[in-house]
Coordinates of N, CA and C in Angstrom, one line a residue:
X1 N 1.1 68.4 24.0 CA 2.4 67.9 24.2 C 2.4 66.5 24.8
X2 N 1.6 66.2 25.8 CA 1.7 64.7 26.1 C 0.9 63.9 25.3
X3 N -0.1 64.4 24.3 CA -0.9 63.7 23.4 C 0.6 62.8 22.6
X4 N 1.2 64.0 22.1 CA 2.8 63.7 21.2 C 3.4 62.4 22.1
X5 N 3.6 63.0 22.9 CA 4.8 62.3 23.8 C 3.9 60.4 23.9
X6 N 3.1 60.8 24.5 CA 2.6 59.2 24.2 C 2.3 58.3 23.2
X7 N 2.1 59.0 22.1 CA 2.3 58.5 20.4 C 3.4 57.9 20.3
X8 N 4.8 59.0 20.7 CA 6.0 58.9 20.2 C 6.4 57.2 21.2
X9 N 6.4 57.5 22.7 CA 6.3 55.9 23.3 C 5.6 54.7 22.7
X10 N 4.6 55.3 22.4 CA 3.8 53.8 21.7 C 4.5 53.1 20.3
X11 N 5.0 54.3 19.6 CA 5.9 53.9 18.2 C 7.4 53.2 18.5
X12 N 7.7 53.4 19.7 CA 9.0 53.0 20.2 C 9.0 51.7 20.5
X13 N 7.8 51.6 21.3 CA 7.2 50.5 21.9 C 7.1 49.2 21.0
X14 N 6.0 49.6 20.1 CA 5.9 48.8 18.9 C 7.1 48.4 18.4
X15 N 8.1 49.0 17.7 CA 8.8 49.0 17.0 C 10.3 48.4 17.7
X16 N 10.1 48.2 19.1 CA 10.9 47.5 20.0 C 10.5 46.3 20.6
X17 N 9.1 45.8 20.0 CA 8.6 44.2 20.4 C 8.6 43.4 19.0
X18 N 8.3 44.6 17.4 CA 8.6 43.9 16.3 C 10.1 43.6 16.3
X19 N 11.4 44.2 16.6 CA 12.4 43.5 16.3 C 12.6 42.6 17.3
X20 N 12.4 42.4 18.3 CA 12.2 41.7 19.4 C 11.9 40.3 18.6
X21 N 10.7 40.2 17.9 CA 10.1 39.3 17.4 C 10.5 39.0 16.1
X22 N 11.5 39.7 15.5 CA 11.8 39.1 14.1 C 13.4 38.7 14.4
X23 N 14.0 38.5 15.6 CA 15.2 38.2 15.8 C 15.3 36.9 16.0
X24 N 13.5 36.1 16.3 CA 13.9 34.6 16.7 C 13.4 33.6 15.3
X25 N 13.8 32.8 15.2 CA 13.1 32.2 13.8 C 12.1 31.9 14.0
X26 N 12.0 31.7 12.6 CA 10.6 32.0 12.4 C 9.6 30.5 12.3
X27 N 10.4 29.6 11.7 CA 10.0 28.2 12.0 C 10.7 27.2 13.2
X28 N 10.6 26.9 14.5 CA 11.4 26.3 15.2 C 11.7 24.7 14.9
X29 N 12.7 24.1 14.4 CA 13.1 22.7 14.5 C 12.0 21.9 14.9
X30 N 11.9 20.8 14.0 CA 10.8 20.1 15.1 C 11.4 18.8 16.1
X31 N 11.0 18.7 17.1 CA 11.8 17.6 18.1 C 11.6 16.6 17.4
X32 N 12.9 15.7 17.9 CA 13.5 14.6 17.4 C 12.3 13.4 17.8
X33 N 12.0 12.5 17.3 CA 11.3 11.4 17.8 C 12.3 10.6 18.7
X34 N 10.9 10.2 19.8 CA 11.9 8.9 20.8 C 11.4 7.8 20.5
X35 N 10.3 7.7 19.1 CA 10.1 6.2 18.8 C 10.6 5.6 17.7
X36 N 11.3 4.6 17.5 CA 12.0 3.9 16.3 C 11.0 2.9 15.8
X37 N 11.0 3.3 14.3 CA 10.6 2.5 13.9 C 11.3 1.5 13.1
X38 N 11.1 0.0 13.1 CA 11.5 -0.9 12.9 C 12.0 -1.7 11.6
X39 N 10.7 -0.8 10.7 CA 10.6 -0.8 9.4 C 11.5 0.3 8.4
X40 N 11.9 1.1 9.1 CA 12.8 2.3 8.4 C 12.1 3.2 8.1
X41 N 10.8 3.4 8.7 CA 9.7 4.8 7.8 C 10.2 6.0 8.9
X42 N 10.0 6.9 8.1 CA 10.0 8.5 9.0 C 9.1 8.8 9.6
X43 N 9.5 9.0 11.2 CA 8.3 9.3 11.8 C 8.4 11.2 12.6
X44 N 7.3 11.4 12.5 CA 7.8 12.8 13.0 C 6.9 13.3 14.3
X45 N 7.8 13.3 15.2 CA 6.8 13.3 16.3 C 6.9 14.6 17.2
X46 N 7.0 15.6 16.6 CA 7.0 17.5 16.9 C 6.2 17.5 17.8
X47 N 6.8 18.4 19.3 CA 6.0 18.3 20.0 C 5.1 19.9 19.8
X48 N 5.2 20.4 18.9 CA 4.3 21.2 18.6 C 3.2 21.5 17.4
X49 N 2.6 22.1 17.4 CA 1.7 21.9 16.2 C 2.2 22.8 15.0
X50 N 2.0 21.8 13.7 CA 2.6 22.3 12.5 C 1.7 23.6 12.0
X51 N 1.8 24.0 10.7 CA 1.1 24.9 9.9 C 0.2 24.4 9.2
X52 N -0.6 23.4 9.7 CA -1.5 22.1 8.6 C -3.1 22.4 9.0
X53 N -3.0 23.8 9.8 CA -4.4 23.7 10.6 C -5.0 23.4 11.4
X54 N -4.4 23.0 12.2 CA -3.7 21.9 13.5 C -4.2 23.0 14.7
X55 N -4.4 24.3 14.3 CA -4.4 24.8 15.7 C -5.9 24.5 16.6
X56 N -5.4 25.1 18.2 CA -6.4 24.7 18.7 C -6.8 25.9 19.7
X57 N -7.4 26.3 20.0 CA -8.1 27.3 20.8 C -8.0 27.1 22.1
X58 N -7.2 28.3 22.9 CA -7.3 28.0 24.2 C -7.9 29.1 24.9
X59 N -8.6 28.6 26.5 CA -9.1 29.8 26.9 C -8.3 29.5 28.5
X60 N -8.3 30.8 29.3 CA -7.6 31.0 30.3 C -8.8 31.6 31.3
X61 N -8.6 31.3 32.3 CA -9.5 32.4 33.3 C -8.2 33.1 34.5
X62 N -8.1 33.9 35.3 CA -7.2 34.4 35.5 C -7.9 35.3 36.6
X63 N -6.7 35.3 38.2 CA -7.2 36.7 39.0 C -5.7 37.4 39.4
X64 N -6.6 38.4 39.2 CA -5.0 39.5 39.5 C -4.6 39.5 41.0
X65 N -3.3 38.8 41.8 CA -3.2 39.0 43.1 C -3.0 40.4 43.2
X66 N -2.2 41.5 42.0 CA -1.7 42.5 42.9 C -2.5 43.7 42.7
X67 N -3.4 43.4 41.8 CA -4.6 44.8 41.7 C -5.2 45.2 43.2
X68 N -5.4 44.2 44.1 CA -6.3 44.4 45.0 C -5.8 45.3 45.8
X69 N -4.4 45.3 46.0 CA -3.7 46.5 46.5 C -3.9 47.9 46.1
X70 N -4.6 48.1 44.7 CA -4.4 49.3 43.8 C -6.2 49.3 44.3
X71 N -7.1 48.9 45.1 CA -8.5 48.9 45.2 C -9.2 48.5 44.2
X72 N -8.7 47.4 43.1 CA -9.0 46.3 42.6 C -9.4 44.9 42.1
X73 N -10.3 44.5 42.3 CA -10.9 43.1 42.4 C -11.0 42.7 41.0
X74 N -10.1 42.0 39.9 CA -10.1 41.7 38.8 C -10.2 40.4 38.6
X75 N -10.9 40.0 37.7 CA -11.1 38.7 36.8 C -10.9 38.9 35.5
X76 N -10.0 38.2 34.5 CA -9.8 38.1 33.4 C -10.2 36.7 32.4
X77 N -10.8 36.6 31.5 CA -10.9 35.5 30.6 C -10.5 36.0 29.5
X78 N -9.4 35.1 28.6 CA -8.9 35.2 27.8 C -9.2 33.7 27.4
X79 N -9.4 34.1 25.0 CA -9.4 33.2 24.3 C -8.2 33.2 23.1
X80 N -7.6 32.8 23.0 CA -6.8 32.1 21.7 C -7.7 32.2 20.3
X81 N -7.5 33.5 19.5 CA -8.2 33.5 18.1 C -7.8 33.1 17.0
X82 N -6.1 33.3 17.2 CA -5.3 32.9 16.0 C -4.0 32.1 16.8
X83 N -3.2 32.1 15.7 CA -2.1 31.7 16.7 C -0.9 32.3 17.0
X84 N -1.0 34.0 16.5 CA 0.1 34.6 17.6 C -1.3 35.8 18.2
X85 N -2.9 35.5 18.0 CA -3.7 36.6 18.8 C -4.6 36.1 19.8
X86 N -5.0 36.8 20.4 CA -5.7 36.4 21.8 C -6.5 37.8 22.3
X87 N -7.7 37.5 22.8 CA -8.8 38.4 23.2 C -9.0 38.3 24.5
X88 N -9.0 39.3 25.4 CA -9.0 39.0 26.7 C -10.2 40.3 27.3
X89 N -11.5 39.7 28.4 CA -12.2 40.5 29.2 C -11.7 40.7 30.4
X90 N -11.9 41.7 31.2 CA -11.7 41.8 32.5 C -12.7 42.7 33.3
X91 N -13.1 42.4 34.5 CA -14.2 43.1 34.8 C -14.1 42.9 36.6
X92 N -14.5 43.3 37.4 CA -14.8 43.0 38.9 C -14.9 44.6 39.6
X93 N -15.0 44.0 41.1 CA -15.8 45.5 41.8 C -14.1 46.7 42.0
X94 N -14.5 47.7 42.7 CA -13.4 48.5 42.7 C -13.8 49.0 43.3
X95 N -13.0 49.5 44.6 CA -12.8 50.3 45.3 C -12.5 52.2 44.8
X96 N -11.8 52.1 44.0 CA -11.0 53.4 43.3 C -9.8 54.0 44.3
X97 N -9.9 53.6 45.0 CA -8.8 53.9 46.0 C -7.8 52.6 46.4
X98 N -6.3 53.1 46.6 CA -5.7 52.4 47.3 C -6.0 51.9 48.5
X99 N -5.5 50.4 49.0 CA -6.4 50.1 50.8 C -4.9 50.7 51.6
X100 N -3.8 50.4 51.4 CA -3.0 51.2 52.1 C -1.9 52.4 51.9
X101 N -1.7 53.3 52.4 CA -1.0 54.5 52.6 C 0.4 54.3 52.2
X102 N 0.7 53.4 52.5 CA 1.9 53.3 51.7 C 2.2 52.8 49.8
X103 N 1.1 52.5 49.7 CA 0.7 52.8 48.2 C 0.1 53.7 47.9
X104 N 0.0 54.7 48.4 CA -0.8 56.4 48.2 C 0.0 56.5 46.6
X105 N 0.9 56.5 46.1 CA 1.9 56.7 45.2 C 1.0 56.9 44.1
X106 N 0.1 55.6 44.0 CA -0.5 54.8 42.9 C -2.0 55.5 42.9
X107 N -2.5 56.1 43.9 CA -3.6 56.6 44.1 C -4.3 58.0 43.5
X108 N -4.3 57.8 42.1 CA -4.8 59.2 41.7 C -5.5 60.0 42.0
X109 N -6.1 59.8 43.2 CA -7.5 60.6 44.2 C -7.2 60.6 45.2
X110 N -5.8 60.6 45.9 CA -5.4 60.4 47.0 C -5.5 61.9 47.6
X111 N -5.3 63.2 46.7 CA -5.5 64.7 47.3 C -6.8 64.6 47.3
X112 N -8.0 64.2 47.0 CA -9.1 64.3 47.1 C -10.0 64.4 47.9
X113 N -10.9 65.4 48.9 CA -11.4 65.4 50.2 C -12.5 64.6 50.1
X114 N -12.7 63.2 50.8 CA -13.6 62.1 50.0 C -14.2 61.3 51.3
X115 N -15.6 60.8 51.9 CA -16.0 60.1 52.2 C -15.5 58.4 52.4
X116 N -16.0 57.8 52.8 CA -15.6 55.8 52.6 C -16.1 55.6 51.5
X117 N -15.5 55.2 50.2 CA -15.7 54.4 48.9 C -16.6 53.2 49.2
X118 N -17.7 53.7 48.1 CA -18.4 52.0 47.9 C -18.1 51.5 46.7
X119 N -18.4 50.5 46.2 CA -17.8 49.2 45.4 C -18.5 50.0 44.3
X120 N -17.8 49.8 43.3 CA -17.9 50.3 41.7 C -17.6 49.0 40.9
X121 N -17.8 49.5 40.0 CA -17.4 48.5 38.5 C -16.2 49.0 37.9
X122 N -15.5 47.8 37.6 CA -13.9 48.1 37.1 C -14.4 47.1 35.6
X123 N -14.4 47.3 34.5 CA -13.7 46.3 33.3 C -13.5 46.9 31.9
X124 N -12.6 46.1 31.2 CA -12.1 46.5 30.3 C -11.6 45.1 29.1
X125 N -11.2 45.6 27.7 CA -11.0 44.8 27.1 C -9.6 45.0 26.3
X126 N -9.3 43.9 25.8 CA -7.9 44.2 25.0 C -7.3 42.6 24.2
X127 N -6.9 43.4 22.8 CA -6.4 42.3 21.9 C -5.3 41.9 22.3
X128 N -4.4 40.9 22.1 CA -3.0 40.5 22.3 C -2.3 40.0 21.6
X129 N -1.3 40.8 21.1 CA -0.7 39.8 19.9 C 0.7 39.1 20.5
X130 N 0.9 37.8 20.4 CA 2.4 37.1 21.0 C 3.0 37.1 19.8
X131 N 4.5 37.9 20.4 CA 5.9 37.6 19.6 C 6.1 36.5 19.5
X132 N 6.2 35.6 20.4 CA 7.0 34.3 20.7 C 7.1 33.4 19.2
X133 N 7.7 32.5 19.0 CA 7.2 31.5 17.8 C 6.8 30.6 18.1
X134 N 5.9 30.0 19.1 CA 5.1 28.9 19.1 C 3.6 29.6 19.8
X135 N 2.3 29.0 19.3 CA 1.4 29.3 19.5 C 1.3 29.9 20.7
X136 N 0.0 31.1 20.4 CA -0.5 31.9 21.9 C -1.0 31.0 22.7
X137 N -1.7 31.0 23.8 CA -1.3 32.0 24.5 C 0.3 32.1 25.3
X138 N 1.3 32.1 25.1 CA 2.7 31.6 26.0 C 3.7 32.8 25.4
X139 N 4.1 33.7 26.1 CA 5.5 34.2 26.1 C 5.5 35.7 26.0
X140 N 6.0 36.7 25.8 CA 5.7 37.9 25.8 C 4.7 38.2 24.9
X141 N 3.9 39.6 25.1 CA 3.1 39.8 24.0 C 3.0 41.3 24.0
X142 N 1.9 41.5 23.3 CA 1.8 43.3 23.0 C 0.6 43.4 23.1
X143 N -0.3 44.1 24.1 CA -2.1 44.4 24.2 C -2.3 45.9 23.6
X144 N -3.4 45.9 23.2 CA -4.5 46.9 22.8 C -5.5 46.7 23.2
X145 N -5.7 47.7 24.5 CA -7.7 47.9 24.7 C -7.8 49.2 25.4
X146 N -9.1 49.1 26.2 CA -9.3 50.2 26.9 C -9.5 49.6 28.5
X147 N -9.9 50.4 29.4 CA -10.5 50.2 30.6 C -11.6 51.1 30.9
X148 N -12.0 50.9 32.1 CA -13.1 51.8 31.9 C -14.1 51.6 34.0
X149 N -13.9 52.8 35.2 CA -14.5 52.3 36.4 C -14.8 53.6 36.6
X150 N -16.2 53.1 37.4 CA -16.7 53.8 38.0 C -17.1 53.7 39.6
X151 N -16.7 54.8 40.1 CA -16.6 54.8 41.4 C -17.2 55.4 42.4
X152 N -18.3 55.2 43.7 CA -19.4 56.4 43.9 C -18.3 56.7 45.5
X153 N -18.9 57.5 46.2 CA -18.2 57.8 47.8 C -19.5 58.4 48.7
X154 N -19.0 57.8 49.8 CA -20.3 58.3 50.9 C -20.2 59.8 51.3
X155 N -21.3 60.6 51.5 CA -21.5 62.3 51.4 C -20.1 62.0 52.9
X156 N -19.3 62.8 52.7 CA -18.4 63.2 54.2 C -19.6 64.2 55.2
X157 N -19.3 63.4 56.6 CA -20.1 63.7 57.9 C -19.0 65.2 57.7
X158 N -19.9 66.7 58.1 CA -18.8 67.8 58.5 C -18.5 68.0 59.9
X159 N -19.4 67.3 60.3 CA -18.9 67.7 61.9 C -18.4 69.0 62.6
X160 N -17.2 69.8 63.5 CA -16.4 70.4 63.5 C -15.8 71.5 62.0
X161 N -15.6 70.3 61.6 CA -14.8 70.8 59.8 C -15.9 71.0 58.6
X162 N -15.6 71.9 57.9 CA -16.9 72.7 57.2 C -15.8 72.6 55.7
X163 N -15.5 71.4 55.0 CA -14.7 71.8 53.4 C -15.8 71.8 52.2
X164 N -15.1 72.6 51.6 CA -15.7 73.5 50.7 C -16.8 72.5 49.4
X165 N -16.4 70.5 49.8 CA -16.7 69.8 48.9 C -15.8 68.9 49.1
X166 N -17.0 67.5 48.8 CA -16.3 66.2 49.1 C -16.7 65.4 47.8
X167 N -15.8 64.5 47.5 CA -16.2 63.5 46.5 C -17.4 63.2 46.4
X168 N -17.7 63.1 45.4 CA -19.2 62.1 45.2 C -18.8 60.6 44.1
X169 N -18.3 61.2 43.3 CA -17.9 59.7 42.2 C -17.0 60.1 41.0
X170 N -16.6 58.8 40.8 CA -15.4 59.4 39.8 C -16.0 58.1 39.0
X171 N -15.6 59.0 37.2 CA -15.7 57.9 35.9 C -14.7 58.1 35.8
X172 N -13.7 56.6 35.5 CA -12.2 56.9 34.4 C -12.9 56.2 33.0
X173 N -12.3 57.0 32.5 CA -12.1 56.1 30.8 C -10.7 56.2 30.3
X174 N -9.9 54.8 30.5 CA -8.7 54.6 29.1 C -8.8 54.7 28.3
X175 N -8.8 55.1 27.3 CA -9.5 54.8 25.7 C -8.8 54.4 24.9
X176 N -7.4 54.3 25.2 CA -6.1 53.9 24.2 C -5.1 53.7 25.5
X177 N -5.3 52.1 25.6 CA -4.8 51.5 26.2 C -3.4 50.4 26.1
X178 N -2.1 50.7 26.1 CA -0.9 49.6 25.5 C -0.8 48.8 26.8
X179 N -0.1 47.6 26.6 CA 0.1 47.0 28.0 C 1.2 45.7 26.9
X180 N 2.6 45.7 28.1 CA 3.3 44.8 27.3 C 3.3 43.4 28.6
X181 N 3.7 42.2 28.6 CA 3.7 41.7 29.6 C 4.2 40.1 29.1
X182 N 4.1 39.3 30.2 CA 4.4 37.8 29.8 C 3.8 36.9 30.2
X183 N 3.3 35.7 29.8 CA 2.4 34.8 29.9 C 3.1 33.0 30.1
X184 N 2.9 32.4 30.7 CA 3.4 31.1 31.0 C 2.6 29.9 31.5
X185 N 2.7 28.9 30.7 CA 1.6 28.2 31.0 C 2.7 26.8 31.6
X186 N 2.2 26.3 32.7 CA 2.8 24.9 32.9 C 1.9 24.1 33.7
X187 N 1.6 22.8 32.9 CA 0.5 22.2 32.8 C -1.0 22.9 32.8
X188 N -1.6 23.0 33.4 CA -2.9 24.0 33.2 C -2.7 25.6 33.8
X189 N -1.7 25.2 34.8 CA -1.2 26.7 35.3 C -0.7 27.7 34.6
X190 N -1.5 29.0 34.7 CA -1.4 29.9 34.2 C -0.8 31.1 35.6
X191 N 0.5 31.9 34.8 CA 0.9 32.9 35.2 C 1.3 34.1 34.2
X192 N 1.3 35.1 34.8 CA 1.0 36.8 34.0 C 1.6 37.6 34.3
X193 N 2.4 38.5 33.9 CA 2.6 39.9 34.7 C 2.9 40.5 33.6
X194 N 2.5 41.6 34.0 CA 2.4 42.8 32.9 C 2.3 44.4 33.7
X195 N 2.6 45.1 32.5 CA 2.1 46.5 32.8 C 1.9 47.0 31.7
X196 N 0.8 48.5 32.0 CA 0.3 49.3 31.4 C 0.4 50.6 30.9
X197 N 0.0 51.4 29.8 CA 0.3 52.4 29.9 C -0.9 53.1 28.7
X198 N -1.4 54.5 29.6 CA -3.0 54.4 28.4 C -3.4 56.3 28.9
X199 N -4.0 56.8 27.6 CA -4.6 57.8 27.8 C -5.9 57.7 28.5
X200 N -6.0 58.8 29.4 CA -7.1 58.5 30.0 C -8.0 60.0 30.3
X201 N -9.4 59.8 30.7 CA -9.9 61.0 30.8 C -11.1 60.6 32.3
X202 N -10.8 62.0 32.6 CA -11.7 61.1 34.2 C -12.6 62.6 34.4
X203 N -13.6 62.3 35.1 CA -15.0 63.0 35.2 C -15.7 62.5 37.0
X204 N -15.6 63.8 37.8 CA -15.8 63.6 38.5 C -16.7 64.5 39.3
X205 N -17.5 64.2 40.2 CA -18.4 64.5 40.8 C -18.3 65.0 42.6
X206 N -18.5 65.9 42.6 CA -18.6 66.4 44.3 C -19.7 66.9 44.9
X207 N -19.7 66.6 46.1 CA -21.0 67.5 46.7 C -20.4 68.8 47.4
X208 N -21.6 69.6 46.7 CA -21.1 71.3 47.1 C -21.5 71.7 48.4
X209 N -20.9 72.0 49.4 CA -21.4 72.3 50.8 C -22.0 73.5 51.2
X210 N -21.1 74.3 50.2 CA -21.6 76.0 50.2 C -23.2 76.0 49.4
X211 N -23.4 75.2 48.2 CA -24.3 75.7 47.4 C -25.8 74.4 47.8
X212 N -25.0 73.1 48.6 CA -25.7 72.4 48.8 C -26.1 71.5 48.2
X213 N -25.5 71.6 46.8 CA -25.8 70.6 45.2 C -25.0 69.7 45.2
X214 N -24.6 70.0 43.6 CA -23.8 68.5 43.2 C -22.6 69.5 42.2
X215 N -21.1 69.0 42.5 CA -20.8 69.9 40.9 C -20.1 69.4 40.6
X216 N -20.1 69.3 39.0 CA -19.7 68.2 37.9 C -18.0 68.9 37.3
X217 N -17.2 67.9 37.4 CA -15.7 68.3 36.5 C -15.4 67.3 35.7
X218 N -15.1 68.2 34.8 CA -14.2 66.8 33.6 C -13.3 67.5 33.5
X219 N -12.3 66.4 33.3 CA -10.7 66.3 33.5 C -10.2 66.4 32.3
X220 N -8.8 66.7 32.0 CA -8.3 66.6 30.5 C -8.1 65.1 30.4
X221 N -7.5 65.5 29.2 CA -6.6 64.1 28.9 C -5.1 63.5 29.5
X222 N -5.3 62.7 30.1 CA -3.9 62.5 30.8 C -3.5 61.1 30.8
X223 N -2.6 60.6 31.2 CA -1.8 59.3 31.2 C -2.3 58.4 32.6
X224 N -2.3 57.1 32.2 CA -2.9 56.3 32.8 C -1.4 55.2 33.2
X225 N -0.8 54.5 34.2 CA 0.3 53.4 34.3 C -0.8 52.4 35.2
X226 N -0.2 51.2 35.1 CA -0.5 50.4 36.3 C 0.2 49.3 35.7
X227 N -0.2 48.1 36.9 CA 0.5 46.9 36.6 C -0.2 45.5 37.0
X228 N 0.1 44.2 37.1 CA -0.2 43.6 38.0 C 0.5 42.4 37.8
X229 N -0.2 41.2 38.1 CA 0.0 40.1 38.2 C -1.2 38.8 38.5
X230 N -1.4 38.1 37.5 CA -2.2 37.4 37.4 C -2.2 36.0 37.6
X231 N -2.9 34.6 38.1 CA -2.7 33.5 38.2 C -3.8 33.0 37.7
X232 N -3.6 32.0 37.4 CA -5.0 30.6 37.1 C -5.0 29.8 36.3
X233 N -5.9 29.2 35.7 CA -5.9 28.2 34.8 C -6.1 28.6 33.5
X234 N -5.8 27.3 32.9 CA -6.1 26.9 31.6 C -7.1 25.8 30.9
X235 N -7.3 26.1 30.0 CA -8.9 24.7 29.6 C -9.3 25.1 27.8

């Protein structure tokens, strides 16, 4: 049932950024020249690039201010492949946990009886395609990728209290990942914000107190949200 249900969103989704994008034209006017020529020749001085092959590749580097809140540390580089697509990496450490309680919300391991988190690996990748009608990277777009962290935790001290099992590490995998968001570039500055939305499957690890091992769970398939907000440059 939620396999369905998230299909049916993603077709909505899609099918709510194609009209989106076939409502604006398709060729934009090209700006007026502010230089006269003397002679009477046509000059055409578009401040954007024509359909003549003209295009040019851009790359972005980018850090997410608001992941860090969600207990991650992201970096993104994105390249310009075509001119409404764009390829983007992302990768840095991760906590797996939220740093404060009042973001518990966001914290999918927050019921979890768990040790102090050490630093894991967070990255993932995803295609972009921009609606807008002037070259990527700039204006709303539509992603496809995955994500993908892994996260270890320190054995919990029992002290007093004797629970039945404490975290050891958690694998997420996205594997079908959408993300809609917007992109703006002014002068080399680059800003982002977006959110996500992705199947996910998570595999996790505890230590047994009763048996004194290790014991292994894998998780179904379930829904993945997040969001953020990204800054940096352009080049």
């Amino acid at each position: 049932m939620k396999i369905k249900l998230y299909l049916l969103l993603l077709f909505f989704t899609f099918m709510s950024i194609y009209s989106f994008a076939q409502t604006k034209p398709k060729n934009p006017p090209p700006k007026k020249s502010d230089v006269i020529d003397v002679f009477g020749n046509e000059i055409n001085n578009s401040s954007k690039p024509t359909n003549d092959g003209g295009f040019k590749a851009t790359n972005m580097l980018k850090l997410d201010i608001v992941q860090p809140f969600l207990g991650n540390f992201l970096f993104s580089f994105e390249r310009t492949l075509m001119r409404r697509l764009g390829a983007e990496l992302t990768a840095g450490p991760t906590l797996g946990t939220t740093i404060s309680k009042a973001i518990s919300l966001f914290d999918e391991f927050d019921n979890d009886t768990k040790g102090a988190s050490k630093f894991g690996l967070y990255y993932g990748a995803q295609l972009k395609y921009y609606t807008d009608v002037y070259d990527a990277p700039e204006g709303w777009y539509f992603g496809l990728g995955f994500k993908h962290s892994n996260t270890k935790f320190e054995k919990l001290e029992i002290g007093n209290f004797l629970p039945s099992q404490s975290l050891k590490s958690i694998k997420n995998i996205e594997y079908a990942r959408i993300s809609i968001g917007y992109t703006n570039i002014w002068d080399r500055f680059v800003s982002e914000y977006y959110i996500t939305l992705g199947l996910k499957k998570t595999a996790k690890e505890y230590y047994n107190y009763k048996t004194n091992g290790i014991t292994s769970v894998d998780g179904n398939n379930d829904f993945g949200f997040s969001f953020g907000y990204k800054l940096g440059i352009s080049f």
